[in-house]
XYZ file of C-alpha atoms in Angstrom:
97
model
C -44.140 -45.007 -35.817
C -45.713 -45.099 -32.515
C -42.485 -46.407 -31.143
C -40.453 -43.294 -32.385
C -42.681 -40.955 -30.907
C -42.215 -42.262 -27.512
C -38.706 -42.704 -27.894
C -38.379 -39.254 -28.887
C -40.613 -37.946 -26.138
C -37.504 -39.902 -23.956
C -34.948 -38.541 -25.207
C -36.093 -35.165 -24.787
C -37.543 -35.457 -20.862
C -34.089 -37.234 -20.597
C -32.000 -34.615 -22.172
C -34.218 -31.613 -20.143
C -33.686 -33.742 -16.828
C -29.518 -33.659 -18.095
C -30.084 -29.617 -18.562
C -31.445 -29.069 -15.034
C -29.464 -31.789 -13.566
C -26.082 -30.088 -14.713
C -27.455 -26.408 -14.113
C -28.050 -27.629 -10.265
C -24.656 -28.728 -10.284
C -22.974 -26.160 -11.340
C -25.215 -24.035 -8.612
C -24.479 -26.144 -5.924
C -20.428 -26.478 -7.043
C -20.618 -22.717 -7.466
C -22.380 -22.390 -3.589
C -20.232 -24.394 -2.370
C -16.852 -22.625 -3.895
C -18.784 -19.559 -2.280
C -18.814 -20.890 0.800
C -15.191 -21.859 0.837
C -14.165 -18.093 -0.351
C -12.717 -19.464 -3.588
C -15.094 -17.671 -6.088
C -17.194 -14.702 -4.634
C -19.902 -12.531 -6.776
C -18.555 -10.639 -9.542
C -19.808 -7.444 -8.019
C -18.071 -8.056 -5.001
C -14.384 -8.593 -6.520
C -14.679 -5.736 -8.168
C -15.817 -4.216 -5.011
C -13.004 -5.195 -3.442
C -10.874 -4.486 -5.793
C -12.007 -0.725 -6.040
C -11.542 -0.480 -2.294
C -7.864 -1.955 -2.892
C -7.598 0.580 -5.469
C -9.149 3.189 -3.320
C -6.297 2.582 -0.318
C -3.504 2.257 -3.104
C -4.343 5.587 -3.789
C -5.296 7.040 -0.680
C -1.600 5.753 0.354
C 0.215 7.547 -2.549
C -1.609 10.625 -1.798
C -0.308 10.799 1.719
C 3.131 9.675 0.919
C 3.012 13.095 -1.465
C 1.532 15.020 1.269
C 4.520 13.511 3.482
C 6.912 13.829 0.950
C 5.864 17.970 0.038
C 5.564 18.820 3.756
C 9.384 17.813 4.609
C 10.368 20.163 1.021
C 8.754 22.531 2.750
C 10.067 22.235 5.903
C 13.635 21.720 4.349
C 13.112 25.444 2.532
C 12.184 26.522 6.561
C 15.359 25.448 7.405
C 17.381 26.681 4.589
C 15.793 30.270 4.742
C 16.725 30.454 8.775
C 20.196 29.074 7.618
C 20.304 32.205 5.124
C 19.210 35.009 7.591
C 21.140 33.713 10.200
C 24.109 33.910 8.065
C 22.802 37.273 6.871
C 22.836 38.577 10.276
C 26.098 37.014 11.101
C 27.325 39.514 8.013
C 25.589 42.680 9.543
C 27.456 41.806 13.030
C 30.906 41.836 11.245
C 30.035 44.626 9.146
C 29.037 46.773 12.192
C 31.874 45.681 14.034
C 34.389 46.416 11.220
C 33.386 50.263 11.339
């Protein structure tokens, strides 16, 4: 029985030494991927992300701004075009009397 005991006791310093040994691992293979710029924090994808989001966005906006500026412009234009012809009218009315 004695002989169990210890080989139990073994088994389980040998399978908590396994636990720790494969935790550092993955630490240090999960470091080292840091490191190399393959995996970053969670937090900071998302970060990044949100910022990519945030210039998607802050891109659209100003391509609408753009985009709403020239319409408005372009009604500038056609309301000259329509009181110049407007006052091209008046001229031959006036002159026709």
């Amino acid at each position: 029985m004695e002989k169990k005991k210890k080989s139990n006791e073994g088994e389980s310093k040998n399978s908590k030494i396994d636990i720790t040994s494969k935790e550092n691992a993955k630490r240090m293979s999960l470091e080292r991927r840091k490191k190399e710029g393959e995996v970053g924090c969670y937090i900071e994808r998302e970060s990044m992300r949100r910022m990519s989001w945030k210039r998607e966005n802050e891109e659209l906006r100003k391509r609408g701004r753009e985009r709403e500026r020239e319409r408005e412009r372009e009604r500038e234009r056609e309301r000259e075009r329509e009181k110049e012809k407007e006052r091209e009218r008046d001229i031959k009315r006036k002159t026709e009397r």
